[in-house]
Amino acid sequence: MEKNSWGRIRSELRTSLGKDAFNSWIDPLDLIEIDGQVARFSVPTSFIGNWVARNYGEQILAQLQAENGEVERIDFRTVTAEAAAPEHRGDSVTKAAPVVDLPGSPLDSRFTFDRFVVGKPNELAHAAARRVAEGGEVTFNPLFLYGGVGLGKTHLMHAIAWDIQDKRPDARVLYLSAEQFMYRFVQALRFKDMHGFKEQFRSVDVLMVDDVQFIAGKNSTQDEFFHTFNALVDQGKQIVISADRAPGEIEGLEDRIRSRLQWGLVVDLHPTDYELRLGILHSKAEAQLKTMPDVQIDAGVLEFLAHRISSNVRVLEGALTRLFAFASLVGREITLDMTQECLADILRVSERKVTVEEIMRKVADHYNLRMSDLLSPRRARAIARPRQVAMFLSKTLTSKSLPDIGRRFGGRDHTTVIHAVKKVEELKMTDSQIAEDVELLRRMLEA
Ligand code: ADP
Ligand code: MG
């Protein structure tokens, strides 16, 4: 009965999607079973599964539900030719190419280029990712993306995969975590199927390995990775790698691998700055508002969060999600007060702990001065300007009062601090060198 209803749904999909889309995406699906609330399909590659889930998932689910009200979820499994039941193997003969299953990790449907907010800290990484997705001649190989947790490495890699798959559906794109790579490798060893393993990995057009620092210290996995890497580079296939730090800083990585990783383009994602955080918050809030149109959010809340929450975007997202959930549950608008109450724990953790002394030290270093210069009465511009910058940063990054700050800078009056803050604010508008200095120092101090 279930098979029949799937047959009916298939022919409806053929009509509604058109023949081409149907042949590319729906035809390769086989309904294996309906197990309670889950309808399980087999797919020849995880990419097809991802694609169908993302583009046609809701439609298929709705149609299944119309036939069987219990179904709440669909699940796609990749099944290799041998593992499939005989009637499925029969099918696969009529399909386009013999498919070597790509053992990829699933892609997150939200991680696309159009949902990636670009700012100074990530613009280079974004541009490089775009370039790779465009395809054409491979200009840098590998693309090596690195940066701290939650700065968008995985997001960019998935975006590349989605984009390539969008434009060139027959391209074989394999995205997986380094952990997954190791797991596959160990499985292949255990089941004595190194041949199959190599074939899988060497048949791809684009290979993306996320969090490669994971294989540091794991020697045979590294070896295999090295060979795979070389084989693909030799064939002119694109490789994209991510890690939490630069290749040179990953301990336990063999030298030959380290140097290979540096061959291509190495780009880092910098910690977010205020503008990027605000941009991300705006974009995420807009997305949330689409699903919860009744929630009101006060002006100033997003600015407050961009100021107060650390550089990790994941934490930022979590904060926003919690605010919206809270607001929709209690039917309140999101005010500044409510934000402070609802996010007290997150805000406490990311409270700035920068001290005036640290600011003085960093500023003195930056301008090649001694700390004592900043405290001294000297008024030469080369000393007075850095002193003003340090006062400005003390006012904006700590909660110290003006008189307190004045006292720490060699017993100066609070009006001197006010003057310094005004002066630096002015200069930031007119003098790009000062603006850059302040931004750089602020970033170092907040890191
Ligand atoms: P990483 O892999 O670097 O640890 P992720 O790519 O998993 O970080 O990003 C963490 C979260 O932050 C994800 O939900 C991602 O969508 C989001 N994110 C990170 N950077 C951006 C950005 N520039 N624009 C939109 N969302 C972002
Ligand atoms: Mg990641």
Short mmCIF file of N, CA and C in Angstrom, two decimals, residues 182-238:
data_model
loop_
_atom_site.label_atom_id
_atom_site.label_comp_id
_atom_site.label_asym_id
_atom_site.label_seq_id
_atom_site.Cartn_x
_atom_site.Cartn_y
_atom_site.Cartn_z
N MET A 182 38.43 10.31 9.09
CA MET A 182 39.16 9.29 9.82
C MET A 182 38.29 8.05 10.05
N TYR A 183 37.05 8.32 10.39
CA TYR A 183 36.12 7.22 10.64
C TYR A 183 36.00 6.32 9.39
N ARG A 184 35.85 6.97 8.23
CA ARG A 184 35.75 6.20 6.98
C ARG A 184 37.02 5.40 6.72
N PHE A 185 38.12 6.03 7.01
CA PHE A 185 39.40 5.39 6.78
C PHE A 185 39.55 4.16 7.67
N VAL A 186 39.21 4.33 8.94
CA VAL A 186 39.33 3.21 9.88
C VAL A 186 38.40 2.06 9.49
N GLN A 187 37.20 2.44 9.07
CA GLN A 187 36.25 1.42 8.58
C GLN A 187 36.81 0.66 7.39
N ALA A 188 37.41 1.40 6.48
CA ALA A 188 37.96 0.78 5.28
C ALA A 188 39.08 -0.19 5.66
N LEU A 189 39.88 0.21 6.63
CA LEU A 189 40.93 -0.69 7.10
C LEU A 189 40.32 -1.94 7.71
N ARG A 190 39.35 -1.71 8.56
CA ARG A 190 38.74 -2.84 9.27
C ARG A 190 38.09 -3.82 8.29
N PHE A 191 37.41 -3.29 7.27
CA PHE A 191 36.73 -4.17 6.34
C PHE A 191 37.55 -4.46 5.09
N LYS A 192 38.83 -4.14 5.20
CA LYS A 192 39.77 -4.40 4.11
C LYS A 192 39.24 -3.89 2.78
N ASP A 193 38.80 -2.64 2.80
CA ASP A 193 38.27 -2.08 1.58
C ASP A 193 38.97 -0.76 1.23
N MET A 194 40.29 -0.78 1.29
CA MET A 194 41.02 0.44 0.98
C MET A 194 40.80 0.85 -0.46
N HIS A 195 40.59 -0.16 -1.30
CA HIS A 195 40.38 0.15 -2.71
C HIS A 195 39.13 1.02 -2.88
N GLY A 196 38.05 0.55 -2.27
CA GLY A 196 36.80 1.30 -2.35
C GLY A 196 36.95 2.70 -1.75
N PHE A 197 37.66 2.76 -0.65
CA PHE A 197 37.89 4.05 0.01
C PHE A 197 38.59 5.02 -0.93
N LYS A 198 39.68 4.53 -1.51
CA LYS A 198 40.44 5.42 -2.40
C LYS A 198 39.61 5.85 -3.59
N GLU A 199 38.84 4.89 -4.12
CA GLU A 199 38.03 5.20 -5.28
C GLU A 199 37.02 6.31 -4.96
N GLN A 200 36.39 6.16 -3.79
CA GLN A 200 35.42 7.17 -3.39
C GLN A 200 36.05 8.55 -3.33
N PHE A 201 37.16 8.62 -2.62
CA PHE A 201 37.73 9.93 -2.38
C PHE A 201 38.40 10.52 -3.61
N ARG A 202 38.87 9.65 -4.48
CA ARG A 202 39.60 10.19 -5.62
C ARG A 202 38.70 10.44 -6.83
N SER A 203 37.41 10.17 -6.68
CA SER A 203 36.53 10.38 -7.82
C SER A 203 35.79 11.71 -7.71
N VAL A 204 36.12 12.51 -6.73
CA VAL A 204 35.34 13.73 -6.53
C VAL A 204 35.93 14.90 -7.31
N ASP A 205 35.08 15.90 -7.54
CA ASP A 205 35.56 17.11 -8.21
C ASP A 205 36.01 18.15 -7.20
N VAL A 206 35.32 18.17 -6.07
CA VAL A 206 35.69 19.11 -5.02
C VAL A 206 35.67 18.34 -3.70
N LEU A 207 36.76 18.43 -2.98
CA LEU A 207 36.81 17.78 -1.66
C LEU A 207 36.95 18.86 -0.59
N MET A 208 36.08 18.78 0.40
CA MET A 208 36.16 19.75 1.50
C MET A 208 36.26 19.00 2.82
N VAL A 209 37.31 19.29 3.56
CA VAL A 209 37.50 18.63 4.85
C VAL A 209 37.51 19.69 5.94
N ASP A 210 36.57 19.56 6.84
CA ASP A 210 36.34 20.57 7.88
C ASP A 210 37.09 20.18 9.16
N ASP A 211 37.63 21.16 9.85
CA ASP A 211 38.31 20.95 11.14
C ASP A 211 39.45 19.95 11.04
N VAL A 212 40.36 20.24 10.13
CA VAL A 212 41.43 19.30 9.84
C VAL A 212 42.39 19.12 11.02
N GLN A 213 42.38 20.07 11.97
CA GLN A 213 43.25 19.92 13.15
C GLN A 213 42.96 18.60 13.87
N PHE A 214 41.77 18.07 13.62
CA PHE A 214 41.40 16.82 14.28
C PHE A 214 42.34 15.66 13.95
N ILE A 215 42.91 15.65 12.76
CA ILE A 215 43.77 14.51 12.41
C ILE A 215 45.22 14.70 12.84
N ALA A 216 45.51 15.85 13.47
CA ALA A 216 46.88 16.05 13.98
C ALA A 216 47.21 14.94 14.97
N GLY A 217 48.38 14.38 14.85
CA GLY A 217 48.79 13.33 15.78
C GLY A 217 48.25 11.95 15.41
N LYS A 218 47.39 11.87 14.39
CA LYS A 218 46.84 10.57 14.00
C LYS A 218 47.52 10.17 12.70
N ASN A 219 48.60 9.40 12.86
CA ASN A 219 49.55 9.32 11.76
C ASN A 219 49.08 8.59 10.52
N SER A 220 48.41 7.45 10.68
CA SER A 220 48.05 6.77 9.44
C SER A 220 46.91 7.50 8.73
N THR A 221 46.05 8.15 9.50
CA THR A 221 45.00 8.95 8.86
C THR A 221 45.64 10.11 8.09
N GLN A 222 46.64 10.72 8.70
CA GLN A 222 47.35 11.80 8.02
C GLN A 222 47.97 11.34 6.72
N ASP A 223 48.58 10.15 6.77
CA ASP A 223 49.20 9.62 5.55
C ASP A 223 48.18 9.49 4.44
N GLU A 224 47.06 8.88 4.79
CA GLU A 224 46.04 8.65 3.78
C GLU A 224 45.50 9.98 3.26
N PHE A 225 45.34 10.91 4.18
CA PHE A 225 44.87 12.24 3.79
C PHE A 225 45.85 12.87 2.79
N PHE A 226 47.12 12.72 3.10
CA PHE A 226 48.17 13.26 2.25
C PHE A 226 48.09 12.68 0.83
N HIS A 227 47.90 11.37 0.75
CA HIS A 227 47.83 10.74 -0.57
C HIS A 227 46.58 11.17 -1.33
N THR A 228 45.48 11.22 -0.62
CA THR A 228 44.23 11.66 -1.26
C THR A 228 44.42 13.08 -1.80
N PHE A 229 44.96 13.90 -0.93
CA PHE A 229 45.21 15.30 -1.26
C PHE A 229 46.05 15.41 -2.54
N ASN A 230 47.15 14.72 -2.56
CA ASN A 230 48.03 14.79 -3.72
C ASN A 230 47.36 14.28 -4.99
N ALA A 231 46.64 13.16 -4.84
CA ALA A 231 46.00 12.58 -6.02
C ALA A 231 45.02 13.60 -6.61
N LEU A 232 44.26 14.28 -5.76
CA LEU A 232 43.28 15.23 -6.27
C LEU A 232 43.94 16.47 -6.86
N VAL A 233 44.97 16.95 -6.18
CA VAL A 233 45.67 18.13 -6.71
C VAL A 233 46.25 17.81 -8.09
N ASP A 234 46.80 16.61 -8.21
CA ASP A 234 47.36 16.21 -9.50
C ASP A 234 46.31 16.23 -10.61
N GLN A 235 45.09 15.85 -10.25
CA GLN A 235 44.03 15.84 -11.26
C GLN A 235 43.40 17.21 -11.45
N GLY A 236 43.93 18.21 -10.77
CA GLY A 236 43.38 19.56 -10.89
C GLY A 236 42.03 19.72 -10.21
N LYS A 237 41.78 18.91 -9.19
CA LYS A 237 40.50 19.02 -8.47
C LYS A 237 40.67 19.97 -7.28
N GLN A 238 39.59 20.69 -7.00
CA GLN A 238 39.67 21.71 -5.94
C GLN A 238 39.55 21.07 -4.55
#
